[in-house]
């Protein structure tokens, strides 16, 4: 059993006692600080249950973690958990929230507080939608394109018109079937989560969307990365590499690993980022910044 409360150990008393052991975490500039003004350095672990498909095709989002798991993590020296939530689980139908799912998340927050672990809540996604990976519910996945999986799942960000079109619809705040914009739904969903879980003594923040992707803009960004990688490799090896050649190498599973290993060189990594900055900046300063501001207002 995940939790057993008796008459003396009600959930309210449990949380009240746990709260007295939790440091109050705030922000000073770019630093996390506690109630004594000390900078806090967090050592975190990721807990995201992305769901399991039942025999009837429906999704089971009942995370298998227990308080014993949380106690183990605390014993290993961790002091923060990135706890994953899934939009499809929170809002299975437009405007309808599964509060039993959030109650189970609250029980895990109880366990974290009891063990002295701070938590930030992460709305997780891979390939945007539960139809393609995990994340958005089907009703919030607006595309008329079929989805085809790739050998390396994340390559579908670059190759799948379905994923790109669904993301484009999200950034454009296109209307869902009930006439409400997708981001409007998402903001209302986050507001609901914040009302249910945000006051918990373990919670110190939110990750509004794991690894936001620009949709069809990811193709341009990838092209900019390949052009930058070609220029840097040409300079390092004294022979010319074309961006198309780098892209072809990246498409080969073995060559891909060799290319990715180049990112272990910090100077190369930094230079690659600087050269690709313009392609990324338009998304980050535009649609993504607007999204973060909208979610911040909601919570």
PDB file of C-alpha atoms in Angstrom:
ATOM      1  CA  UNK A   1       0.000   0.000   0.000  1.00  0.00           C
ATOM      2  CA  UNK A   2       1.248   3.446  -0.890  1.00  0.00           C
ATOM      3  CA  UNK A   3      -0.061   5.079   2.299  1.00  0.00           C
ATOM      4  CA  UNK A   4      -2.017   4.009   5.344  1.00  0.00           C
ATOM      5  CA  UNK A   5      -3.333   6.776   7.623  1.00  0.00           C
ATOM      6  CA  UNK A   6      -4.786   5.963  11.026  1.00  0.00           C
ATOM      7  CA  UNK A   7      -6.840   8.166  13.342  1.00  0.00           C
ATOM      8  CA  UNK A   8      -3.778   9.814  14.873  1.00  0.00           C
ATOM      9  CA  UNK A   9      -1.909  10.010  11.575  1.00  0.00           C
ATOM     10  CA  UNK A  10      -4.381  11.717   9.264  1.00  0.00           C
ATOM     11  CA  UNK A  11      -3.126  13.063   5.976  1.00  0.00           C
ATOM     12  CA  UNK A  12      -3.469  16.622   7.319  1.00  0.00           C
ATOM     13  CA  UNK A  13      -1.373  15.864  10.410  1.00  0.00           C
ATOM     14  CA  UNK A  14       1.147  14.005   8.293  1.00  0.00           C
ATOM     15  CA  UNK A  15       1.590  16.992   5.975  1.00  0.00           C
ATOM     16  CA  UNK A  16       1.668  19.444   8.878  1.00  0.00           C
ATOM     17  CA  UNK A  17       4.505  17.536  10.524  1.00  0.00           C
ATOM     18  CA  UNK A  18       6.333  17.119   7.224  1.00  0.00           C
ATOM     19  CA  UNK A  19       6.033  20.854   6.501  1.00  0.00           C
ATOM     20  CA  UNK A  20       7.858  21.696   9.717  1.00  0.00           C
ATOM     21  CA  UNK A  21      10.831  19.681   8.452  1.00  0.00           C
ATOM     22  CA  UNK A  22      10.859  21.219   4.981  1.00  0.00           C
ATOM     23  CA  UNK A  23      13.036  24.254   4.312  1.00  0.00           C
ATOM     24  CA  UNK A  24      11.271  27.163   2.650  1.00  0.00           C
ATOM     25  CA  UNK A  25      12.831  27.620  -0.779  1.00  0.00           C
ATOM     26  CA  UNK A  26      12.782  30.969  -2.544  1.00  0.00           C
ATOM     27  CA  UNK A  27      14.632  32.827  -5.272  1.00  0.00           C
ATOM     28  CA  UNK A  28      17.330  35.473  -4.964  1.00  0.00           C
ATOM     29  CA  UNK A  29      18.531  36.536  -8.386  1.00  0.00           C
ATOM     30  CA  UNK A  30      19.482  33.334 -10.184  1.00  0.00           C
ATOM     31  CA  UNK A  31      19.927  31.333  -6.967  1.00  0.00           C
ATOM     32  CA  UNK A  32      17.717  29.122  -4.856  1.00  0.00           C
ATOM     33  CA  UNK A  33      17.853  30.184  -1.214  1.00  0.00           C
ATOM     34  CA  UNK A  34      16.305  28.857   1.982  1.00  0.00           C
ATOM     35  CA  UNK A  35      14.633  30.716   4.828  1.00  0.00           C
ATOM     36  CA  UNK A  36      18.048  31.513   6.302  1.00  0.00           C
ATOM     37  CA  UNK A  37      19.280  33.146   3.096  1.00  0.00           C
ATOM     38  CA  UNK A  38      21.662  30.288   2.297  1.00  0.00           C
ATOM     39  CA  UNK A  39      22.094  29.252  -1.327  1.00  0.00           C
ATOM     40  CA  UNK A  40      20.755  25.734  -1.853  1.00  0.00           C
ATOM     41  CA  UNK A  41      22.289  23.314  -4.328  1.00  0.00           C
ATOM     42  CA  UNK A  42      19.906  20.559  -5.364  1.00  0.00           C
ATOM     43  CA  UNK A  43      20.779  16.997  -6.307  1.00  0.00           C
ATOM     44  CA  UNK A  44      17.827  15.688  -8.242  1.00  0.00           C
ATOM     45  CA  UNK A  45      16.315  12.589  -9.761  1.00  0.00           C
ATOM     46  CA  UNK A  46      13.664  12.232 -12.469  1.00  0.00           C
ATOM     47  CA  UNK A  47      10.438  10.321 -11.735  1.00  0.00           C
ATOM     48  CA  UNK A  48       8.163  10.229 -14.783  1.00  0.00           C
ATOM     49  CA  UNK A  49       5.687   7.431 -15.412  1.00  0.00           C
ATOM     50  CA  UNK A  50       4.573   7.855 -19.012  1.00  0.00           C
ATOM     51  CA  UNK A  51       1.739   5.356 -18.819  1.00  0.00           C
ATOM     52  CA  UNK A  52       1.148   1.771 -19.891  1.00  0.00           C
ATOM     53  CA  UNK A  53      -1.353   0.642 -22.477  1.00  0.00           C
ATOM     54  CA  UNK A  54      -3.996  -1.769 -21.245  1.00  0.00           C
ATOM     55  CA  UNK A  55      -5.302  -4.709 -23.266  1.00  0.00           C
ATOM     56  CA  UNK A  56      -8.374  -2.689 -24.279  1.00  0.00           C
ATOM     57  CA  UNK A  57      -6.180   0.081 -25.707  1.00  0.00           C
ATOM     58  CA  UNK A  58      -6.777   2.571 -22.886  1.00  0.00           C
ATOM     59  CA  UNK A  59      -3.923   4.070 -20.882  1.00  0.00           C
ATOM     60  CA  UNK A  60      -3.043   3.268 -17.281  1.00  0.00           C
ATOM     61  CA  UNK A  61      -1.359   6.264 -15.632  1.00  0.00           C
ATOM     62  CA  UNK A  62      -1.157   4.865 -12.086  1.00  0.00           C
ATOM     63  CA  UNK A  63       2.540   5.394 -11.315  1.00  0.00           C
ATOM     64  CA  UNK A  64       4.172   2.398  -9.607  1.00  0.00           C
ATOM     65  CA  UNK A  65       6.289   4.439  -7.158  1.00  0.00           C
ATOM     66  CA  UNK A  66       5.868   3.899  -3.409  1.00  0.00           C
ATOM     67  CA  UNK A  67       6.993   5.753  -0.265  1.00  0.00           C
ATOM     68  CA  UNK A  68       9.690   3.097   0.089  1.00  0.00           C
ATOM     69  CA  UNK A  69      11.128   4.238  -3.245  1.00  0.00           C
ATOM     70  CA  UNK A  70      11.143   7.847  -2.046  1.00  0.00           C
ATOM     71  CA  UNK A  71      12.858   6.886   1.210  1.00  0.00           C
ATOM     72  CA  UNK A  72      15.489   5.039  -0.813  1.00  0.00           C
ATOM     73  CA  UNK A  73      16.163   8.129  -2.957  1.00  0.00           C
ATOM     74  CA  UNK A  74      16.497  10.328   0.109  1.00  0.00           C
ATOM     75  CA  UNK A  75      18.916   7.793   1.559  1.00  0.00           C
ATOM     76  CA  UNK A  76      21.078   8.091  -1.554  1.00  0.00           C
ATOM     77  CA  UNK A  77      21.504  11.835  -0.990  1.00  0.00           C
ATOM     78  CA  UNK A  78      18.913  13.250  -3.353  1.00  0.00           C
ATOM     79  CA  UNK A  79      17.007  16.298  -2.143  1.00  0.00           C
ATOM     80  CA  UNK A  80      14.779  17.175  -5.110  1.00  0.00           C
ATOM     81  CA  UNK A  81      12.498  15.206  -7.432  1.00  0.00           C
ATOM     82  CA  UNK A  82      11.296  16.170 -10.871  1.00  0.00           C
ATOM     83  CA  UNK A  83       7.874  14.536 -10.752  1.00  0.00           C
ATOM     84  CA  UNK A  84       6.210  13.943 -14.104  1.00  0.00           C
ATOM     85  CA  UNK A  85       2.574  14.552 -14.971  1.00  0.00           C
ATOM     86  CA  UNK A  86       0.949  13.740 -18.310  1.00  0.00           C
ATOM     87  CA  UNK A  87      -1.579  16.095 -19.942  1.00  0.00           C
ATOM     88  CA  UNK A  88      -3.556  13.130 -21.302  1.00  0.00           C
ATOM     89  CA  UNK A  89      -3.927  11.831 -17.745  1.00  0.00           C
ATOM     90  CA  UNK A  90      -4.824  15.203 -16.193  1.00  0.00           C
ATOM     91  CA  UNK A  91      -7.378  16.272 -18.849  1.00  0.00           C
ATOM     92  CA  UNK A  92      -8.649  13.198 -20.705  1.00  0.00           C
ATOM     93  CA  UNK A  93     -11.559  15.206 -22.180  1.00  0.00           C
ATOM     94  CA  UNK A  94     -11.728  18.933 -22.892  1.00  0.00           C
ATOM     95  CA  UNK A  95     -12.189  20.769 -19.609  1.00  0.00           C
ATOM     96  CA  UNK A  96     -12.635  17.522 -17.626  1.00  0.00           C
ATOM     97  CA  UNK A  97      -9.899  16.789 -15.087  1.00  0.00           C
ATOM     98  CA  UNK A  98      -9.044  13.459 -13.504  1.00  0.00           C
ATOM     99  CA  UNK A  99      -8.697  14.461  -9.857  1.00  0.00           C
ATOM    100  CA  UNK A 100      -8.076  10.863  -8.802  1.00  0.00           C
ATOM    101  CA  UNK A 101      -4.869  11.012 -10.869  1.00  0.00           C
ATOM    102  CA  UNK A 102      -3.900  14.245  -9.099  1.00  0.00           C
ATOM    103  CA  UNK A 103      -4.770  12.681  -5.729  1.00  0.00           C
ATOM    104  CA  UNK A 104      -2.292   9.903  -6.460  1.00  0.00           C
ATOM    105  CA  UNK A 105       0.296  12.540  -7.356  1.00  0.00           C
ATOM    106  CA  UNK A 106      -0.484  14.287  -4.045  1.00  0.00           C
ATOM    107  CA  UNK A 107       0.221  11.035  -2.197  1.00  0.00           C
ATOM    108  CA  UNK A 108       3.673  10.948  -3.808  1.00  0.00           C
ATOM    109  CA  UNK A 109       4.218  14.564  -2.759  1.00  0.00           C
ATOM    110  CA  UNK A 110       3.309  13.472   0.775  1.00  0.00           C
ATOM    111  CA  UNK A 111       6.006  10.809   0.616  1.00  0.00           C
ATOM    112  CA  UNK A 112       8.535  13.309  -0.694  1.00  0.00           C
ATOM    113  CA  UNK A 113       7.733  15.800   2.068  1.00  0.00           C
ATOM    114  CA  UNK A 114       8.027  13.090   4.714  1.00  0.00           C
ATOM    115  CA  UNK A 115      11.477  12.193   3.345  1.00  0.00           C
ATOM    116  CA  UNK A 116      12.597  15.823   3.071  1.00  0.00           C
ATOM    117  CA  UNK A 117      12.605  15.863  -0.728  1.00  0.00           C
ATOM    118  CA  UNK A 118      11.555  19.021  -2.569  1.00  0.00           C
ATOM    119  CA  UNK A 119       9.577  18.584  -5.798  1.00  0.00           C
ATOM    120  CA  UNK A 120       9.022  20.453  -9.018  1.00  0.00           C
ATOM    121  CA  UNK A 121       6.177  19.306 -11.222  1.00  0.00           C
ATOM    122  CA  UNK A 122       6.953  18.498 -14.847  1.00  0.00           C
ATOM    123  CA  UNK A 123       4.263  18.271 -17.538  1.00  0.00           C
ATOM    124  CA  UNK A 124       5.980  15.660 -19.664  1.00  0.00           C
ATOM    125  CA  UNK A 125       5.840  15.001 -23.394  1.00  0.00           C
ATOM    126  CA  UNK A 126       7.683  12.950 -26.001  1.00  0.00           C
ATOM    127  CA  UNK A 127       6.644  13.610 -29.617  1.00  0.00           C
ATOM    128  CA  UNK A 128       3.912  15.917 -28.280  1.00  0.00           C
ATOM    129  CA  UNK A 129       1.017  13.465 -28.023  1.00  0.00           C
ATOM    130  CA  UNK A 130      -0.086  10.241 -26.370  1.00  0.00           C
ATOM    131  CA  UNK A 131      -0.972   9.190 -29.934  1.00  0.00           C
ATOM    132  CA  UNK A 132       2.710   9.297 -30.916  1.00  0.00           C
ATOM    133  CA  UNK A 133       4.560   8.946 -27.613  1.00  0.00           C
ATOM    134  CA  UNK A 134       3.253  10.625 -24.486  1.00  0.00           C
ATOM    135  CA  UNK A 135       1.825  14.006 -23.586  1.00  0.00           C
ATOM    136  CA  UNK A 136      -1.235  15.635 -25.112  1.00  0.00           C
ATOM    137  CA  UNK A 137      -4.583  13.827 -25.248  1.00  0.00           C
ATOM    138  CA  UNK A 138      -5.980  12.790 -28.607  1.00  0.00           C
ATOM    139  CA  UNK A 139      -8.519  15.617 -28.641  1.00  0.00           C
ATOM    140  CA  UNK A 140      -5.641  18.132 -28.413  1.00  0.00           C
ATOM    141  CA  UNK A 141      -3.672  16.515 -31.241  1.00  0.00           C
ATOM    142  CA  UNK A 142      -4.716  18.395 -34.366  1.00  0.00           C
ATOM    143  CA  UNK A 143      -3.253  16.799 -37.477  1.00  0.00           C
ATOM    144  CA  UNK A 144      -4.525  15.078 -40.587  1.00  0.00           C
ATOM    145  CA  UNK A 145      -1.218  13.292 -41.188  1.00  0.00           C
ATOM    146  CA  UNK A 146      -0.505   9.635 -40.365  1.00  0.00           C
ATOM    147  CA  UNK A 147       2.254   8.946 -37.865  1.00  0.00           C
ATOM    148  CA  UNK A 148       5.160   6.626 -38.626  1.00  0.00           C
ATOM    149  CA  UNK A 149       7.606   5.728 -35.880  1.00  0.00           C
ATOM    150  CA  UNK A 150      11.365   5.904 -36.412  1.00  0.00           C
ATOM    151  CA  UNK A 151      14.178   3.571 -35.341  1.00  0.00           C
ATOM    152  CA  UNK A 152      15.360   6.219 -32.885  1.00  0.00           C
ATOM    153  CA  UNK A 153      12.058   7.515 -31.541  1.00  0.00           C
ATOM    154  CA  UNK A 154      13.174  11.154 -31.298  1.00  0.00           C
ATOM    155  CA  UNK A 155      13.999  11.323 -35.022  1.00  0.00           C
ATOM    156  CA  UNK A 156      10.246  11.602 -35.581  1.00  0.00           C
ATOM    157  CA  UNK A 157      10.513  15.253 -34.516  1.00  0.00           C
ATOM    158  CA  UNK A 158      12.387  15.775 -37.804  1.00  0.00           C
ATOM    159  CA  UNK A 159      10.631  13.281 -40.059  1.00  0.00           C
ATOM    160  CA  UNK A 160       6.985  13.126 -38.963  1.00  0.00           C
ATOM    161  CA  UNK A 161       4.564  15.642 -40.503  1.00  0.00           C
ATOM    162  CA  UNK A 162       2.010  14.465 -37.923  1.00  0.00           C
ATOM    163  CA  UNK A 163       4.193  15.501 -34.960  1.00  0.00           C
ATOM    164  CA  UNK A 164       5.189  18.779 -36.612  1.00  0.00           C
ATOM    165  CA  UNK A 165       1.628  19.672 -37.590  1.00  0.00           C
ATOM    166  CA  UNK A 166       0.318  18.869 -34.096  1.00  0.00           C
ATOM    167  CA  UNK A 167       2.965  21.075 -32.504  1.00  0.00           C
ATOM    168  CA  UNK A 168       2.309  23.888 -34.985  1.00  0.00           C
ATOM    169  CA  UNK A 169      -1.369  23.782 -34.019  1.00  0.00           C
ATOM    170  CA  UNK A 170      -0.437  24.023 -30.343  1.00  0.00           C
ATOM    171  CA  UNK A 171       1.842  27.045 -30.808  1.00  0.00           C
ATOM    172  CA  UNK A 172      -0.838  28.711 -32.960  1.00  0.00           C
ATOM    173  CA  UNK A 173      -3.434  28.072 -30.211  1.00  0.00           C
ATOM    174  CA  UNK A 174      -5.776  26.467 -32.723  1.00  0.00           C
ATOM    175  CA  UNK A 175      -9.264  25.668 -31.494  1.00  0.00           C
ATOM    176  CA  UNK A 176     -10.035  22.280 -30.029  1.00  0.00           C
ATOM    177  CA  UNK A 177     -13.333  20.532 -30.722  1.00  0.00           C
ATOM    178  CA  UNK A 178     -15.080  22.612 -28.038  1.00  0.00           C
ATOM    179  CA  UNK A 179     -14.044  25.915 -29.636  1.00  0.00           C
ATOM    180  CA  UNK A 180     -11.372  26.694 -27.004  1.00  0.00           C
ATOM    181  CA  UNK A 181      -7.739  27.228 -28.012  1.00  0.00           C
ATOM    182  CA  UNK A 182      -5.252  24.469 -27.239  1.00  0.00           C
ATOM    183  CA  UNK A 183      -2.991  26.723 -25.184  1.00  0.00           C
ATOM    184  CA  UNK A 184      -6.025  28.155 -23.418  1.00  0.00           C
ATOM    185  CA  UNK A 185      -6.929  24.593 -22.418  1.00  0.00           C
ATOM    186  CA  UNK A 186      -3.343  23.962 -21.377  1.00  0.00           C
ATOM    187  CA  UNK A 187      -3.214  27.110 -19.219  1.00  0.00           C
ATOM    188  CA  UNK A 188      -6.517  26.216 -17.542  1.00  0.00           C
ATOM    189  CA  UNK A 189      -5.205  22.697 -16.941  1.00  0.00           C
ATOM    190  CA  UNK A 190      -2.054  24.074 -15.304  1.00  0.00           C
ATOM    191  CA  UNK A 191      -4.156  26.420 -13.173  1.00  0.00           C
ATOM    192  CA  UNK A 192      -6.151  23.405 -11.985  1.00  0.00           C
ATOM    193  CA  UNK A 193      -2.957  21.493 -11.162  1.00  0.00           C
ATOM    194  CA  UNK A 194      -1.605  24.508  -9.283  1.00  0.00           C
ATOM    195  CA  UNK A 195      -4.799  24.799  -7.238  1.00  0.00           C
ATOM    196  CA  UNK A 196      -4.677  21.108  -6.332  1.00  0.00           C
ATOM    197  CA  UNK A 197      -0.941  20.652  -5.764  1.00  0.00           C
ATOM    198  CA  UNK A 198       0.787  24.023  -5.751  1.00  0.00           C
ATOM    199  CA  UNK A 199       0.260  24.676  -2.049  1.00  0.00           C
ATOM    200  CA  UNK A 200       1.851  21.395  -1.009  1.00  0.00           C
ATOM    201  CA  UNK A 201       4.912  21.970   1.218  1.00  0.00           C
ATOM    202  CA  UNK A 202       7.087  19.798  -1.024  1.00  0.00           C
ATOM    203  CA  UNK A 203       6.419  21.752  -4.242  1.00  0.00           C
ATOM    204  CA  UNK A 204       8.945  24.441  -5.166  1.00  0.00           C
ATOM    205  CA  UNK A 205       8.183  24.974  -8.853  1.00  0.00           C
ATOM    206  CA  UNK A 206       6.879  23.919 -12.242  1.00  0.00           C
ATOM    207  CA  UNK A 207       8.306  22.741 -15.553  1.00  0.00           C
ATOM    208  CA  UNK A 208       5.459  23.823 -17.817  1.00  0.00           C
ATOM    209  CA  UNK A 209       6.457  21.608 -20.769  1.00  0.00           C
ATOM    210  CA  UNK A 210       9.276  19.124 -21.068  1.00  0.00           C
ATOM    211  CA  UNK A 211      11.566  19.777 -24.052  1.00  0.00           C
ATOM    212  CA  UNK A 212       9.313  22.147 -26.052  1.00  0.00           C
ATOM    213  CA  UNK A 213       9.757  21.588 -29.773  1.00  0.00           C
ATOM    214  CA  UNK A 214       9.116  24.191 -32.516  1.00  0.00           C
ATOM    215  CA  UNK A 215       7.178  21.751 -34.711  1.00  0.00           C
ATOM    216  CA  UNK A 216       7.849  22.327 -38.410  1.00  0.00           C
ATOM    217  CA  UNK A 217      10.478  24.859 -37.333  1.00  0.00           C
ATOM    218  CA  UNK A 218      12.598  21.990 -36.033  1.00  0.00           C
ATOM    219  CA  UNK A 219      13.570  21.167 -39.630  1.00  0.00           C
ATOM    220  CA  UNK A 220      15.088  24.626 -40.081  1.00  0.00           C
ATOM    221  CA  UNK A 221      16.815  24.401 -36.715  1.00  0.00           C
ATOM    222  CA  UNK A 222      18.259  20.999 -37.592  1.00  0.00           C
ATOM    223  CA  UNK A 223      19.487  22.389 -40.917  1.00  0.00           C
ATOM    224  CA  UNK A 224      21.216  25.227 -39.067  1.00  0.00           C
ATOM    225  CA  UNK A 225      22.866  22.728 -36.722  1.00  0.00           C
ATOM    226  CA  UNK A 226      24.088  20.616 -39.632  1.00  0.00           C
ATOM    227  CA  UNK A 227      25.476  23.689 -41.401  1.00  0.00           C
ATOM    228  CA  UNK A 228      27.257  24.768 -38.231  1.00  0.00           C
ATOM    229  CA  UNK A 229      28.614  21.257 -37.622  1.00  0.00           C
ATOM    230  CA  UNK A 230      29.854  21.080 -41.227  1.00  0.00           C
ATOM    231  CA  UNK A 231      31.672  24.402 -40.883  1.00  0.00           C
ATOM    232  CA  UNK A 232      33.316  23.401 -37.596  1.00  0.00           C
ATOM    233  CA  UNK A 233      34.326  19.960 -38.809  1.00  0.00           C
ATOM    234  CA  UNK A 234      35.714  21.413 -42.035  1.00  0.00           C
ATOM    235  CA  UNK A 235      37.811  23.820 -40.003  1.00  0.00           C
ATOM    236  CA  UNK A 236      39.052  21.076 -37.668  1.00  0.00           C
ATOM    237  CA  UNK A 237      39.910  18.493 -40.348  1.00  0.00           C
ATOM    238  CA  UNK A 238      41.045  20.737 -43.180  1.00  0.00           C
ATOM    239  CA  UNK A 239      38.584  19.391 -45.733  1.00  0.00           C
ATOM    240  CA  UNK A 240      35.212  20.693 -46.799  1.00  0.00           C
ATOM    241  CA  UNK A 241      32.037  19.142 -45.411  1.00  0.00           C
ATOM    242  CA  UNK A 242      28.679  20.145 -46.852  1.00  0.00           C
ATOM    243  CA  UNK A 243      25.618  20.399 -44.581  1.00  0.00           C
ATOM    244  CA  UNK A 244      23.915  17.716 -46.704  1.00  0.00           C
ATOM    245  CA  UNK A 245      26.869  15.395 -46.068  1.00  0.00           C
ATOM    246  CA  UNK A 246      26.580  15.930 -42.324  1.00  0.00           C
ATOM    247  CA  UNK A 247      22.843  15.263 -42.450  1.00  0.00           C
ATOM    248  CA  UNK A 248      23.464  12.012 -44.353  1.00  0.00           C
ATOM    249  CA  UNK A 249      25.990  10.933 -41.746  1.00  0.00           C
ATOM    250  CA  UNK A 250      23.521  11.758 -39.003  1.00  0.00           C
ATOM    251  CA  UNK A 251      20.920   9.533 -40.683  1.00  0.00           C
ATOM    252  CA  UNK A 252      23.270   6.528 -40.399  1.00  0.00           C
ATOM    253  CA  UNK A 253      22.884   4.898 -36.935  1.00  0.00           C
ATOM    254  CA  UNK A 254      26.614   4.232 -36.456  1.00  0.00           C
ATOM    255  CA  UNK A 255      27.763   7.560 -37.863  1.00  0.00           C
ATOM    256  CA  UNK A 256      25.169   9.319 -35.717  1.00  0.00           C
ATOM    257  CA  UNK A 257      26.841   8.067 -32.539  1.00  0.00           C
ATOM    258  CA  UNK A 258      30.208   9.272 -33.826  1.00  0.00           C
ATOM    259  CA  UNK A 259      28.783  12.730 -34.565  1.00  0.00           C
ATOM    260  CA  UNK A 260      27.068  12.956 -31.191  1.00  0.00           C
ATOM    261  CA  UNK A 261      30.325  12.077 -29.446  1.00  0.00           C
ATOM    262  CA  UNK A 262      31.745  15.344 -30.826  1.00  0.00           C
ATOM    263  CA  UNK A 263      29.435  17.158 -28.398  1.00  0.00           C
ATOM    264  CA  UNK A 264      31.617  15.904 -25.541  1.00  0.00           C
ATOM    265  CA  UNK A 265      34.146  18.567 -26.596  1.00  0.00           C
ATOM    266  CA  UNK A 266      32.968  21.629 -24.664  1.00  0.00           C
ATOM    267  CA  UNK A 267      34.562  24.091 -27.108  1.00  0.00           C
ATOM    268  CA  UNK A 268      32.855  22.378 -30.061  1.00  0.00           C
ATOM    269  CA  UNK A 269      29.547  22.285 -28.197  1.00  0.00           C
ATOM    270  CA  UNK A 270      29.762  25.983 -27.361  1.00  0.00           C
ATOM    271  CA  UNK A 271      30.731  26.966 -30.915  1.00  0.00           C
ATOM    272  CA  UNK A 272      27.923  24.847 -32.381  1.00  0.00           C
ATOM    273  CA  UNK A 273      25.400  26.540 -30.124  1.00  0.00           C
ATOM    274  CA  UNK A 274      26.604  30.007 -31.060  1.00  0.00           C
ATOM    275  CA  UNK A 275      26.413  29.305 -34.790  1.00  0.00           C
ATOM    276  CA  UNK A 276      22.905  27.820 -34.491  1.00  0.00           C
ATOM    277  CA  UNK A 277      21.657  30.564 -32.163  1.00  0.00           C
ATOM    278  CA  UNK A 278      19.720  32.625 -34.777  1.00  0.00           C
ATOM    279  CA  UNK A 279      17.598  29.645 -35.838  1.00  0.00           C
ATOM    280  CA  UNK A 280      16.719  28.855 -32.220  1.00  0.00           C
ATOM    281  CA  UNK A 281      16.254  32.438 -31.006  1.00  0.00           C
ATOM    282  CA  UNK A 282      13.199  33.190 -33.138  1.00  0.00           C
ATOM    283  CA  UNK A 283      11.245  30.345 -31.509  1.00  0.00           C
ATOM    284  CA  UNK A 284      12.527  30.942 -27.985  1.00  0.00           C
ATOM    285  CA  UNK A 285      11.878  34.684 -28.028  1.00  0.00           C
ATOM    286  CA  UNK A 286       8.548  34.344 -29.832  1.00  0.00           C
ATOM    287  CA  UNK A 287       6.138  31.438 -29.434  1.00  0.00           C
ATOM    288  CA  UNK A 288       7.978  29.866 -26.514  1.00  0.00           C
ATOM    289  CA  UNK A 289       8.331  33.080 -24.501  1.00  0.00           C
ATOM    290  CA  UNK A 290       4.641  33.837 -25.089  1.00  0.00           C
ATOM    291  CA  UNK A 291       3.782  30.333 -23.892  1.00  0.00           C
ATOM    292  CA  UNK A 292       5.830  30.632 -20.689  1.00  0.00           C
ATOM    293  CA  UNK A 293       4.280  34.010 -19.936  1.00  0.00           C
ATOM    294  CA  UNK A 294       0.775  32.607 -20.491  1.00  0.00           C
ATOM    295  CA  UNK A 295       1.417  29.642 -18.189  1.00  0.00           C
ATOM    296  CA  UNK A 296       3.001  31.873 -15.538  1.00  0.00           C
ATOM    297  CA  UNK A 297      -0.081  34.074 -15.482  1.00  0.00           C
ATOM    298  CA  UNK A 298      -2.276  30.982 -15.190  1.00  0.00           C
ATOM    299  CA  UNK A 299      -0.566  29.599 -12.102  1.00  0.00           C
TER     300      UNK A 299
END
